[in-house]
Short mmCIF file of N, CA, C and O in Angstrom, two decimals:
data_model
loop_
_atom_site.label_atom_id
_atom_site.label_comp_id
_atom_site.label_asym_id
_atom_site.label_seq_id
_atom_site.Cartn_x
_atom_site.Cartn_y
_atom_site.Cartn_z
N MET A 178 34.83 -17.64 -9.48
CA MET A 178 33.45 -18.09 -9.46
C MET A 178 32.73 -17.47 -10.65
O MET A 178 32.90 -16.29 -10.93
N SER A 179 31.90 -18.23 -11.31
CA SER A 179 31.21 -17.73 -12.50
C SER A 179 30.03 -16.83 -12.11
O SER A 179 29.50 -16.92 -11.01
N ALA A 180 29.62 -15.98 -13.05
CA ALA A 180 28.48 -15.08 -12.81
C ALA A 180 27.22 -15.88 -12.54
O ALA A 180 26.38 -15.48 -11.74
N ALA A 181 27.08 -17.02 -13.18
CA ALA A 181 25.89 -17.86 -12.97
C ALA A 181 25.81 -18.32 -11.52
O ALA A 181 24.72 -18.42 -10.96
N LYS A 182 26.94 -18.61 -10.89
CA LYS A 182 26.92 -19.06 -9.50
C LYS A 182 26.72 -17.89 -8.54
O LYS A 182 26.27 -18.09 -7.43
N LEU A 183 27.08 -16.68 -8.94
CA LEU A 183 26.92 -15.52 -8.06
C LEU A 183 25.48 -15.06 -7.97
O LEU A 183 25.06 -14.50 -6.98
N ASN A 184 24.72 -15.27 -9.01
CA ASN A 184 23.35 -14.78 -9.04
C ASN A 184 22.39 -15.83 -8.46
O ASN A 184 22.45 -16.99 -8.81
N LYS A 185 21.57 -15.40 -7.56
CA LYS A 185 20.58 -16.26 -6.91
C LYS A 185 19.21 -15.63 -7.12
O LYS A 185 19.08 -14.45 -7.36
N ARG A 186 18.18 -16.41 -6.95
CA ARG A 186 16.82 -15.87 -7.03
C ARG A 186 16.38 -15.56 -5.61
O ARG A 186 16.35 -16.42 -4.75
N GLY A 187 16.04 -14.30 -5.36
CA GLY A 187 15.61 -13.86 -4.04
C GLY A 187 14.12 -14.01 -3.87
O GLY A 187 13.42 -14.50 -4.74
N ARG A 188 13.64 -13.58 -2.71
CA ARG A 188 12.21 -13.57 -2.47
C ARG A 188 11.54 -12.70 -3.52
O ARG A 188 12.14 -11.79 -4.05
N HIS A 189 10.33 -12.98 -3.83
CA HIS A 189 9.54 -12.27 -4.83
C HIS A 189 10.10 -12.47 -6.22
O HIS A 189 9.79 -11.73 -7.13
N GLY A 190 10.95 -13.48 -6.44
CA GLY A 190 11.45 -13.80 -7.75
C GLY A 190 12.51 -12.86 -8.29
O GLY A 190 12.91 -12.96 -9.42
N ARG A 191 13.00 -11.93 -7.48
CA ARG A 191 14.01 -10.99 -7.95
C ARG A 191 15.39 -11.64 -7.89
O ARG A 191 15.68 -12.41 -6.99
N HIS A 192 16.23 -11.31 -8.85
CA HIS A 192 17.60 -11.79 -8.82
C HIS A 192 18.48 -10.81 -8.06
O HIS A 192 18.26 -9.60 -8.13
N TYR A 193 19.45 -11.34 -7.37
CA TYR A 193 20.42 -10.47 -6.71
C TYR A 193 21.76 -11.17 -6.70
O TYR A 193 21.85 -12.38 -6.77
N ASN A 194 22.80 -10.40 -6.60
CA ASN A 194 24.15 -10.92 -6.51
C ASN A 194 24.41 -11.23 -5.05
O ASN A 194 24.08 -10.44 -4.17
N ILE A 195 25.00 -12.39 -4.74
CA ILE A 195 25.19 -12.77 -3.34
C ILE A 195 26.10 -11.81 -2.59
O ILE A 195 26.12 -11.79 -1.38
N PHE A 196 26.84 -10.95 -3.32
CA PHE A 196 27.70 -9.97 -2.67
C PHE A 196 26.99 -8.63 -2.46
O PHE A 196 27.55 -7.71 -1.91
N SER A 197 25.73 -8.52 -2.85
CA SER A 197 24.95 -7.29 -2.68
C SER A 197 24.23 -7.35 -1.34
O SER A 197 23.01 -7.49 -1.28
N PHE A 198 24.96 -7.23 -0.27
CA PHE A 198 24.40 -7.43 1.06
C PHE A 198 23.33 -6.40 1.41
O PHE A 198 22.39 -6.70 2.12
N VAL A 199 23.44 -5.19 0.91
CA VAL A 199 22.44 -4.17 1.22
C VAL A 199 21.09 -4.59 0.65
O VAL A 199 20.09 -4.56 1.33
N TYR A 200 21.08 -5.02 -0.59
CA TYR A 200 19.82 -5.45 -1.23
C TYR A 200 19.27 -6.69 -0.54
O TYR A 200 18.10 -6.79 -0.27
N VAL A 201 20.13 -7.61 -0.18
CA VAL A 201 19.68 -8.84 0.49
C VAL A 201 19.02 -8.50 1.82
O VAL A 201 17.95 -9.00 2.13
N SER A 202 19.64 -7.61 2.61
CA SER A 202 19.04 -7.27 3.90
C SER A 202 17.74 -6.49 3.70
O SER A 202 16.82 -6.60 4.48
N TYR A 203 17.64 -5.72 2.61
CA TYR A 203 16.42 -4.98 2.33
C TYR A 203 15.25 -5.93 2.08
O TYR A 203 14.19 -5.78 2.65
N ILE A 204 15.45 -6.94 1.26
CA ILE A 204 14.34 -7.83 0.97
C ILE A 204 14.02 -8.75 2.15
O ILE A 204 12.95 -9.30 2.22
N ALA A 205 14.98 -8.89 3.08
CA ALA A 205 14.73 -9.73 4.25
C ALA A 205 13.96 -8.97 5.32
O ALA A 205 13.37 -9.57 6.20
N ASP A 206 13.99 -7.63 5.28
CA ASP A 206 13.26 -6.84 6.27
C ASP A 206 11.77 -7.06 6.11
O ASP A 206 11.27 -7.26 5.01
N MET A 207 11.05 -6.97 7.21
CA MET A 207 9.63 -7.22 7.18
C MET A 207 8.86 -5.95 7.54
O MET A 207 9.26 -5.21 8.42
N VAL A 208 7.79 -5.72 6.85
CA VAL A 208 6.88 -4.64 7.18
C VAL A 208 5.64 -5.29 7.78
O VAL A 208 5.12 -6.25 7.24
N THR A 209 5.20 -4.76 8.92
CA THR A 209 3.99 -5.29 9.54
C THR A 209 2.97 -4.17 9.70
O THR A 209 3.33 -3.01 9.89
N ILE A 210 1.71 -4.54 9.60
CA ILE A 210 0.61 -3.61 9.85
C ILE A 210 -0.26 -4.26 10.91
O ILE A 210 -0.79 -5.35 10.72
N GLU A 211 -0.39 -3.57 12.03
CA GLU A 211 -1.14 -4.08 13.18
C GLU A 211 -2.33 -3.17 13.43
O GLU A 211 -2.22 -1.95 13.34
N THR A 212 -3.47 -3.77 13.71
CA THR A 212 -4.63 -2.95 14.07
C THR A 212 -4.70 -2.86 15.59
O THR A 212 -4.56 -3.87 16.29
N ILE A 213 -4.88 -1.66 16.08
CA ILE A 213 -5.06 -1.44 17.50
C ILE A 213 -6.56 -1.42 17.77
O ILE A 213 -7.31 -0.76 17.03
N LYS A 214 -7.00 -2.13 18.79
CA LYS A 214 -8.42 -2.21 19.08
C LYS A 214 -9.01 -0.80 19.21
O LYS A 214 -8.56 0.00 20.03
N ASN A 215 -9.99 -0.51 18.36
CA ASN A 215 -10.67 0.78 18.31
C ASN A 215 -9.70 1.95 18.13
O ASN A 215 -9.94 3.06 18.59
N GLY A 216 -8.58 1.67 17.47
CA GLY A 216 -7.57 2.70 17.25
C GLY A 216 -6.98 2.62 15.86
O GLY A 216 -7.60 2.09 14.93
N PRO A 217 -5.75 3.13 15.70
CA PRO A 217 -5.14 3.24 14.37
C PRO A 217 -4.52 1.94 13.88
O PRO A 217 -4.47 0.94 14.59
N TYR A 218 -4.07 2.01 12.62
CA TYR A 218 -3.21 0.97 12.06
C TYR A 218 -1.79 1.37 12.43
O TYR A 218 -1.39 2.52 12.20
N ILE A 219 -1.01 0.45 12.97
CA ILE A 219 0.40 0.70 13.27
C ILE A 219 1.22 0.02 12.19
O ILE A 219 1.15 -1.20 12.04
N VAL A 220 1.97 0.81 11.44
CA VAL A 220 2.82 0.29 10.37
C VAL A 220 4.25 0.33 10.86
O VAL A 220 4.76 1.39 11.23
N LYS A 221 4.89 -0.84 10.90
CA LYS A 221 6.29 -0.94 11.34
C LYS A 221 7.14 -1.45 10.19
O LYS A 221 6.78 -2.43 9.55
N GLY A 222 8.23 -0.79 9.95
CA GLY A 222 9.11 -1.14 8.85
C GLY A 222 9.19 0.03 7.89
O GLY A 222 8.37 0.94 7.92
N GLU A 223 10.19 0.01 7.06
CA GLU A 223 10.40 1.13 6.15
C GLU A 223 9.52 0.99 4.92
O GLU A 223 9.71 0.10 4.10
N VAL A 224 8.52 1.85 4.83
CA VAL A 224 7.62 1.87 3.69
C VAL A 224 7.55 3.28 3.13
O VAL A 224 7.84 4.25 3.83
N GLU A 225 7.16 3.38 1.88
CA GLU A 225 6.97 4.69 1.26
C GLU A 225 5.47 4.96 1.25
O GLU A 225 4.70 4.18 0.72
N LEU A 226 5.07 6.09 1.83
CA LEU A 226 3.66 6.46 1.91
C LEU A 226 3.44 7.70 1.06
O LEU A 226 4.15 8.69 1.19
N MET A 227 2.46 7.60 0.14
CA MET A 227 2.15 8.71 -0.75
C MET A 227 0.66 9.03 -0.66
O MET A 227 -0.16 8.15 -0.43
N ASP A 228 0.34 10.31 -0.90
CA ASP A 228 -1.07 10.70 -0.95
C ASP A 228 -1.63 10.44 -2.35
O ASP A 228 -0.92 9.95 -3.23
N ALA A 229 -2.88 10.78 -2.56
CA ALA A 229 -3.55 10.49 -3.83
C ALA A 229 -2.91 11.22 -5.01
O ALA A 229 -3.07 10.81 -6.16
N ASP A 230 -2.19 12.32 -4.74
CA ASP A 230 -1.53 13.08 -5.80
C ASP A 230 -0.09 12.64 -6.03
O ASP A 230 0.62 13.24 -6.83
N GLY A 231 0.36 11.62 -5.29
CA GLY A 231 1.73 11.13 -5.45
C GLY A 231 2.76 11.84 -4.59
O GLY A 231 3.95 11.58 -4.71
N ASN A 232 2.32 12.74 -3.70
CA ASN A 232 3.25 13.43 -2.79
C ASN A 232 3.68 12.46 -1.70
O ASN A 232 2.83 11.80 -1.09
N LYS A 233 4.98 12.40 -1.46
CA LYS A 233 5.51 11.45 -0.48
C LYS A 233 5.60 12.07 0.90
O LYS A 233 5.93 13.23 1.06
N PHE A 234 5.28 11.25 1.90
CA PHE A 234 5.46 11.64 3.29
C PHE A 234 6.84 11.18 3.72
O PHE A 234 7.43 10.27 3.12
N ALA A 235 7.38 11.78 4.77
CA ALA A 235 8.69 11.38 5.29
C ALA A 235 8.64 9.92 5.72
O ALA A 235 7.65 9.46 6.29
N VAL A 236 9.72 9.19 5.44
CA VAL A 236 9.81 7.78 5.82
C VAL A 236 10.11 7.70 7.31
O VAL A 236 11.04 8.32 7.81
N GLU A 237 9.30 6.95 8.02
CA GLU A 237 9.46 6.74 9.46
C GLU A 237 9.48 5.23 9.73
O GLU A 237 8.81 4.48 9.03
N PRO A 238 10.20 4.79 10.75
CA PRO A 238 10.22 3.35 11.04
C PRO A 238 8.91 2.83 11.65
O PRO A 238 8.63 1.65 11.62
N ARG A 239 8.09 3.75 12.19
CA ARG A 239 6.80 3.38 12.78
C ARG A 239 5.83 4.51 12.52
O ARG A 239 6.14 5.68 12.79
N MET A 240 4.65 4.16 12.01
CA MET A 240 3.62 5.17 11.74
C MET A 240 2.28 4.68 12.26
O MET A 240 1.97 3.49 12.17
N ALA A 241 1.49 5.58 12.79
CA ALA A 241 0.12 5.28 13.21
C ALA A 241 -0.80 5.95 12.20
O ALA A 241 -0.82 7.18 12.08
N LEU A 242 -1.54 5.15 11.44
CA LEU A 242 -2.43 5.67 10.41
C LEU A 242 -3.87 5.66 10.89
O LEU A 242 -4.34 4.68 11.49
N CYS A 243 -4.58 6.75 10.62
CA CYS A 243 -5.96 6.92 11.06
C CYS A 243 -6.86 5.84 10.47
O CYS A 243 -6.79 5.54 9.29
N ARG A 244 -7.72 5.31 11.32
CA ARG A 244 -8.70 4.32 10.88
C ARG A 244 -10.12 4.81 11.11
O ARG A 244 -11.06 4.32 10.49
N CYS A 245 -10.29 5.83 11.95
CA CYS A 245 -11.64 6.31 12.27
C CYS A 245 -12.14 7.35 11.28
O CYS A 245 -13.34 7.58 11.19
N GLY A 246 -11.23 8.01 10.58
CA GLY A 246 -11.61 9.02 9.61
C GLY A 246 -11.76 10.42 10.18
O GLY A 246 -12.06 11.36 9.46
N ALA A 247 -11.56 10.60 11.48
CA ALA A 247 -11.78 11.90 12.12
C ALA A 247 -10.50 12.66 12.46
O ALA A 247 -10.57 13.77 12.96
N SER A 248 -9.35 12.10 12.18
CA SER A 248 -8.09 12.77 12.50
C SER A 248 -7.94 14.07 11.73
O SER A 248 -8.29 14.15 10.55
N THR A 249 -7.38 15.07 12.37
CA THR A 249 -7.06 16.33 11.68
C THR A 249 -5.66 16.28 11.08
O THR A 249 -5.23 17.23 10.45
N GLU A 250 -4.95 15.17 11.28
CA GLU A 250 -3.59 14.99 10.77
C GLU A 250 -3.53 13.87 9.73
O GLU A 250 -2.49 13.25 9.54
N LYS A 251 -4.64 13.59 9.05
CA LYS A 251 -4.69 12.50 8.08
C LYS A 251 -3.53 12.55 7.11
O LYS A 251 -3.15 13.63 6.69
N PRO A 252 -2.97 11.43 6.78
CA PRO A 252 -3.44 10.07 7.04
C PRO A 252 -3.00 9.54 8.41
O PRO A 252 -3.24 8.40 8.74
N PHE A 253 -2.36 10.39 9.22
CA PHE A 253 -1.85 9.93 10.51
C PHE A 253 -2.89 10.08 11.61
O PHE A 253 -3.77 10.93 11.55
N CYS A 254 -2.76 9.24 12.62
CA CYS A 254 -3.66 9.26 13.76
C CYS A 254 -3.27 10.41 14.69
O CYS A 254 -2.09 10.64 14.94
N ASP A 255 -4.27 11.13 15.21
CA ASP A 255 -4.01 12.18 16.20
C ASP A 255 -4.71 11.90 17.53
O ASP A 255 -4.76 12.75 18.40
N GLY A 256 -5.26 10.69 17.67
CA GLY A 256 -5.91 10.30 18.92
C GLY A 256 -7.39 10.62 18.97
O GLY A 256 -8.06 10.33 19.97
N THR A 257 -7.95 11.21 17.93
CA THR A 257 -9.37 11.58 17.92
C THR A 257 -10.28 10.38 18.10
O THR A 257 -11.37 10.50 18.66
N HIS A 258 -9.84 9.19 17.67
CA HIS A 258 -10.68 7.99 17.80
C HIS A 258 -11.16 7.78 19.23
O HIS A 258 -12.29 7.37 19.45
N SER A 259 -10.30 8.09 20.20
CA SER A 259 -10.71 7.89 21.60
C SER A 259 -11.69 8.96 22.06
O SER A 259 -12.53 8.71 22.92
N LYS A 260 -11.63 10.15 21.49
CA LYS A 260 -12.54 11.24 21.86
C LYS A 260 -13.93 11.05 21.28
O LYS A 260 -14.92 11.49 21.87
N ILE A 261 -14.02 10.41 20.11
CA ILE A 261 -15.32 10.24 19.45
C ILE A 261 -15.96 8.88 19.71
O ILE A 261 -17.04 8.59 19.24
N GLY A 262 -15.24 8.02 20.46
CA GLY A 262 -15.78 6.69 20.77
C GLY A 262 -15.79 5.74 19.59
O GLY A 262 -16.70 4.93 19.45
N PHE A 263 -14.79 5.85 18.73
CA PHE A 263 -14.70 4.98 17.55
C PHE A 263 -14.70 3.52 17.96
O PHE A 263 -13.97 3.10 18.84
N LYS A 264 -15.54 2.73 17.30
CA LYS A 264 -15.61 1.28 17.53
C LYS A 264 -15.35 0.60 16.20
O LYS A 264 -16.12 0.74 15.25
N ALA A 265 -14.28 -0.15 16.12
CA ALA A 265 -13.92 -0.87 14.90
C ALA A 265 -14.50 -2.27 14.92
O ALA A 265 -14.88 -2.79 15.98
N ALA A 266 -14.56 -2.88 13.76
CA ALA A 266 -14.98 -4.28 13.68
C ALA A 266 -14.01 -5.13 14.50
O ALA A 266 -12.82 -4.85 14.53
N GLU A 267 -14.51 -6.14 15.16
CA GLU A 267 -13.66 -6.99 15.98
C GLU A 267 -12.70 -7.84 15.18
O GLU A 267 -11.63 -8.17 15.63
N LYS A 268 -13.12 -8.24 13.95
CA LYS A 268 -12.26 -9.07 13.12
C LYS A 268 -12.63 -8.89 11.66
O LYS A 268 -13.69 -8.35 11.34
N ALA A 269 -11.75 -9.33 10.82
CA ALA A 269 -12.03 -9.28 9.39
C ALA A 269 -13.16 -10.24 9.06
O ALA A 269 -13.30 -11.29 9.66
N VAL A 270 -13.97 -9.85 8.11
CA VAL A 270 -15.10 -10.67 7.70
C VAL A 270 -14.86 -11.06 6.24
O VAL A 270 -15.22 -10.32 5.33
N PRO A 271 -14.25 -12.23 5.98
CA PRO A 271 -13.91 -12.62 4.63
C PRO A 271 -15.08 -12.72 3.67
O PRO A 271 -14.96 -12.44 2.50
N GLU A 272 -16.25 -13.07 4.15
CA GLU A 272 -17.41 -13.22 3.27
C GLU A 272 -18.10 -11.89 2.97
O GLU A 272 -19.08 -11.85 2.23
N SER A 273 -17.62 -10.81 3.53
CA SER A 273 -18.20 -9.49 3.28
C SER A 273 -18.04 -9.10 1.82
O SER A 273 -17.02 -9.36 1.21
N LYS A 274 -19.05 -8.46 1.24
CA LYS A 274 -19.03 -8.03 -0.16
C LYS A 274 -18.24 -6.74 -0.34
O LYS A 274 -17.93 -6.36 -1.43
N GLU A 275 -17.97 -6.02 0.74
CA GLU A 275 -17.25 -4.72 0.64
C GLU A 275 -15.78 -4.91 0.52
O GLU A 275 -15.14 -5.77 0.88
#
């Protein structure tokens, strides 16, 4: 089989070799971010999380990220939102200027 037939265009326009199963399964994996009502963002999937200085946090398959701003474990949620009565917006507001 020729090299031209082995190479395919993957999602996001990246090329991969059809025999590179690890890379293929990587790009097929999905990362989701879910908002919990009046709670944190739940990130599911393997993502790399870095702070403003470029320091990396340990990779976890599921992370709860603070949305209220009061966590003592930032950027992770420590449950403080429930103690302070955090109320989040009910839905995204596309016409918002912010």
